[in-house]
Coordinates of C-alpha atoms in Angstrom, one line a residue:
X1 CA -96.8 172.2 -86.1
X2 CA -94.4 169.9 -87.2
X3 CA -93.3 167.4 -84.1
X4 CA -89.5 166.7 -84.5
X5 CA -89.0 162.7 -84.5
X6 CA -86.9 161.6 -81.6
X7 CA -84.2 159.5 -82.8
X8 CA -83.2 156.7 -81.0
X9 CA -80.0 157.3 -78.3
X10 CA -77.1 155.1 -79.4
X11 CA -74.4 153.8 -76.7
X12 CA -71.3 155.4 -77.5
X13 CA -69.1 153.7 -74.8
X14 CA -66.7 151.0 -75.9
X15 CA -67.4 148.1 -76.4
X16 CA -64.9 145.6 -74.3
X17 CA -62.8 143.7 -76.6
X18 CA -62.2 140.0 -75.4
X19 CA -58.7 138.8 -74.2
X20 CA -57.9 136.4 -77.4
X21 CA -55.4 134.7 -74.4
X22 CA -56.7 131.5 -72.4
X23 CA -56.8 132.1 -68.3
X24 CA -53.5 130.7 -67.1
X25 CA -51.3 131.1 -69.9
X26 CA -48.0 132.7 -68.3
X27 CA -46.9 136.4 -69.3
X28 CA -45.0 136.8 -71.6
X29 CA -41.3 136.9 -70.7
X30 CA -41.9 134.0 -68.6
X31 CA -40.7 130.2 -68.9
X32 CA -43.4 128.4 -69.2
X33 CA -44.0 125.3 -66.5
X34 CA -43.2 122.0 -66.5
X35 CA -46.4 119.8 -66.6
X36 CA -44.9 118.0 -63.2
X37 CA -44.5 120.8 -61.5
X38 CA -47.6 122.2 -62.1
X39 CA -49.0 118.9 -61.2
X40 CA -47.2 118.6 -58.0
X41 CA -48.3 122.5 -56.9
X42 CA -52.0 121.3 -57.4
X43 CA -51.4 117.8 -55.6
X44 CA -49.8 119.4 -52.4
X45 CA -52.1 120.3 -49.7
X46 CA -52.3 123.3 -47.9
X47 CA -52.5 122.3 -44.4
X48 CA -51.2 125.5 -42.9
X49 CA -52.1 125.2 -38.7
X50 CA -55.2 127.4 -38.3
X51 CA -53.5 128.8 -34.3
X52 CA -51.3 127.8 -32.1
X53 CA -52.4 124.8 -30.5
X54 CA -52.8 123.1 -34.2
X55 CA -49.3 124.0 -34.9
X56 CA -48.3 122.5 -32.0
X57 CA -50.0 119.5 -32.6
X58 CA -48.9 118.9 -36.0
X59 CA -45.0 119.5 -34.9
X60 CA -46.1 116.6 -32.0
X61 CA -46.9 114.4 -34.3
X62 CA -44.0 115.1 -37.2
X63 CA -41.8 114.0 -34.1
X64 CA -43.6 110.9 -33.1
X65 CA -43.1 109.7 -36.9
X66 CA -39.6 110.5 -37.0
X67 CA -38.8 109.0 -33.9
X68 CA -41.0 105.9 -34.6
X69 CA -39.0 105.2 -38.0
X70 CA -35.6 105.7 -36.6
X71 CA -36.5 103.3 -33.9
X72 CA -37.3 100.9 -36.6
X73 CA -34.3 101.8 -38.7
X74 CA -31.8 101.1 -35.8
X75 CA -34.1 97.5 -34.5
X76 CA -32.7 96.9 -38.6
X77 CA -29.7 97.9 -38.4
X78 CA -29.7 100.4 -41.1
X79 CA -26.3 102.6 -41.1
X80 CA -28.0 106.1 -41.2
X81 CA -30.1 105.4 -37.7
X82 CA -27.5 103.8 -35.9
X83 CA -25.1 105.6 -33.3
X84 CA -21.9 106.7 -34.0
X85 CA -20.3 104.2 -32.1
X86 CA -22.2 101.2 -34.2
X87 CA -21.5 102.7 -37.6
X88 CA -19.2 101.6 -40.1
X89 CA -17.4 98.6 -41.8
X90 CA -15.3 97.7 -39.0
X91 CA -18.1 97.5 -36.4
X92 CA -20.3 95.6 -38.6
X93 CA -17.8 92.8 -39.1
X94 CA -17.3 92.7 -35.4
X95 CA -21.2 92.2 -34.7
X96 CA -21.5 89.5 -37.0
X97 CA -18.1 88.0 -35.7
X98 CA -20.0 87.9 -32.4
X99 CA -23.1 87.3 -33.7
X100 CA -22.3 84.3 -35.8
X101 CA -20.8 82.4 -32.9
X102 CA -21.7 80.7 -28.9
X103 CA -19.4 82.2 -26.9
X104 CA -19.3 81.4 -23.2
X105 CA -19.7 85.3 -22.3
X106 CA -23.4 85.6 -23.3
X107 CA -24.0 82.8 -20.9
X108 CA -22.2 84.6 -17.6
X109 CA -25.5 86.5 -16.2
X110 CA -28.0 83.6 -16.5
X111 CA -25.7 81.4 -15.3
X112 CA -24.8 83.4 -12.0
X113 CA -28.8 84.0 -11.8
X114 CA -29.3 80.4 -11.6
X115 CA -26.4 80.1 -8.9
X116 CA -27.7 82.8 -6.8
X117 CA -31.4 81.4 -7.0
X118 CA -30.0 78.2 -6.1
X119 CA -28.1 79.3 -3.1
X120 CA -31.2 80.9 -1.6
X121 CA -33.5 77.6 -2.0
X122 CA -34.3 76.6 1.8
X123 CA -32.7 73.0 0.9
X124 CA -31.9 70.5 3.6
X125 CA -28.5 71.4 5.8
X126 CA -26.7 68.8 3.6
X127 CA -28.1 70.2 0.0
X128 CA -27.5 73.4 1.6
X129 CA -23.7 73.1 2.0
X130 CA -23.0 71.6 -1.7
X131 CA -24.8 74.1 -3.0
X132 CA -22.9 77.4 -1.5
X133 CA -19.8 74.9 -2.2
X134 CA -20.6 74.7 -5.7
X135 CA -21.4 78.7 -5.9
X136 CA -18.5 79.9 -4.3
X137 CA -16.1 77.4 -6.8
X138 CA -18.1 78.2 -10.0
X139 CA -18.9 81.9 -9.6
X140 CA -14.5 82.5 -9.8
X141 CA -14.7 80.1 -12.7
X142 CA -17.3 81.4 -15.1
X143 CA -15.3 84.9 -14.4
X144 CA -12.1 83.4 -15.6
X145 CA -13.9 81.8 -18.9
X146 CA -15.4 84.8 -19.4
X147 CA -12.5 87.1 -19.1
X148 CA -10.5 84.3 -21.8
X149 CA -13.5 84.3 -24.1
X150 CA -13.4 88.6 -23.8
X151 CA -9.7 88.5 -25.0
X152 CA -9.9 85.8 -27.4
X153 CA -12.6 87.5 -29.5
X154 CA -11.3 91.1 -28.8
X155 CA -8.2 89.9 -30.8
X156 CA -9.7 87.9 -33.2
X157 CA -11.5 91.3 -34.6
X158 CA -8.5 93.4 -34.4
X159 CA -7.0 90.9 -36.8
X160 CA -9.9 90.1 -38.9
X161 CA -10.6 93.8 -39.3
X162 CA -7.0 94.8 -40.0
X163 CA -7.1 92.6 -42.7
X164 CA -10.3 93.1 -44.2
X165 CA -10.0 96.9 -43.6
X166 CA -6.3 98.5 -43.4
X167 CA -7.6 102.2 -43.9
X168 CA -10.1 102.5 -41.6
X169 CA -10.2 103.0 -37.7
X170 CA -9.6 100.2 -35.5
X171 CA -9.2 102.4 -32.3
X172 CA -12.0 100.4 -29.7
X173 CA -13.3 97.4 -31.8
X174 CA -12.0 95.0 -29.3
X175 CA -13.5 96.2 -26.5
X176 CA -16.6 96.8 -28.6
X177 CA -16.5 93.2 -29.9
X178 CA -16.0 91.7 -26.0
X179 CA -18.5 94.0 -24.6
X180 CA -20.7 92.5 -27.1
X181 CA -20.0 88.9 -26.8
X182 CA -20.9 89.4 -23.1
X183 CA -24.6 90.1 -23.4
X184 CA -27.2 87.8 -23.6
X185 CA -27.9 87.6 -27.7
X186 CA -31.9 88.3 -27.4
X187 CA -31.0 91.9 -25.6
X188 CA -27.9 93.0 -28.2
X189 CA -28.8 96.2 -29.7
X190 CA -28.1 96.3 -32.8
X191 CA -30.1 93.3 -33.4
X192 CA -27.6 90.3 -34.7
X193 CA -28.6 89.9 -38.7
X194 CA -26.5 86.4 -38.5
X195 CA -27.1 83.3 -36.8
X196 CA -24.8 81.3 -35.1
X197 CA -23.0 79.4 -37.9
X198 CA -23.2 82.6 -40.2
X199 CA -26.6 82.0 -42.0
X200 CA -28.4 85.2 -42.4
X201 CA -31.3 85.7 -39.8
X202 CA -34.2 85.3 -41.9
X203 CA -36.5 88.2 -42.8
X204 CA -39.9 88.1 -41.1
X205 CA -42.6 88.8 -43.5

């Protein structure tokens, strides 16, 4: 008997044709991205908050930065972090109006310190009465000065700002400019960017 010879079984399933198209080239139909956005897609982190308490965390800490650089914006003075009432042309040139000169007002409250220390020093009955002499005379006196120096520079900027700036608000810059001439110089807020003369404070490094 004849043995039939087995043939060998061929695969019949089809073959898979490669895709001639690189990984990551876009459909078509689509604009094709920019290099720098690309770049910037694979730059930026994915720090999503894995719960709760990380997301609190995170939002904690966004605030503390924010708060931290417009604390440091307003100590410089920069327009954008200042108050409303501190903003603009008008109150700038009243600061540095202030600023730039000694006025008698930013020495009121040391000066009635040293008067009411010096009234409570257990001196000897003589010393004693020259003293409350001297307090009751000058306290009335460095009021008056005060009150002169208040006007004086509260229409000083009213006219220096009218003329420098006719458009713009002058409603309050008086009273801002002799509220500010009152204060001692180290705790104004904004910090004075002139010194007294008008030189520029310079910029610590």
């Amino acid at each position: 008997m004849f043995r039939r010879r087995t043939q060998s079984t061929t695969d019949d399933s089809p073959v898979p044709v490669e895709d001639p198209k690189p990984q990551g080239t876009p459909a078509k139909g689509r604009p094709t991205p920019k290099r720098s956005e690309a770049q910037g897609r694979r730059r930026s982190p994915v720090t999503a908050p894995t719960n709760r308490k990380e997301a609190y965390r995170q939002a904690r800490e966004r605030d503390r930065l924010l708060r931290e650089r417009a604390r440091e914006g307003m100590l410089r003075g920069e327009e954008k972090y200042l108050p409303a009432r501190d903003r603009g042309p008008v109150r700038k040139l009243a600061r540095d109006f202030v600023d730039s000169r000694r006025l008698p007002g930013q020495y009121f409250l040391p000066a009635v310190l040293i008067i009411m220390l010096a009234s409570m020093v257990p001196f000897p009955m003589e010393i004693r009465r020259v003293v409350l002499t001297l307090y009751t005379m000058s306290l009335p006196l460095v009021m008056i000065l005060v009150l002169v120096s208040s006007f004086y520079v509260a229409g000083r900027v009213k006219k220096e700002a009218a003329a420098k700036f006719p458009d713009e608000n002058l409603k309050g810059v008086g009273f801002y400019a002799a509220m500010r001439s009152s204060q001692i110089r180290r705790l104004r807020f904004p910090k004075p960017t002139v010194l007294p003369g008008g030189k520029p404070v310079p910029v610590k490094k």
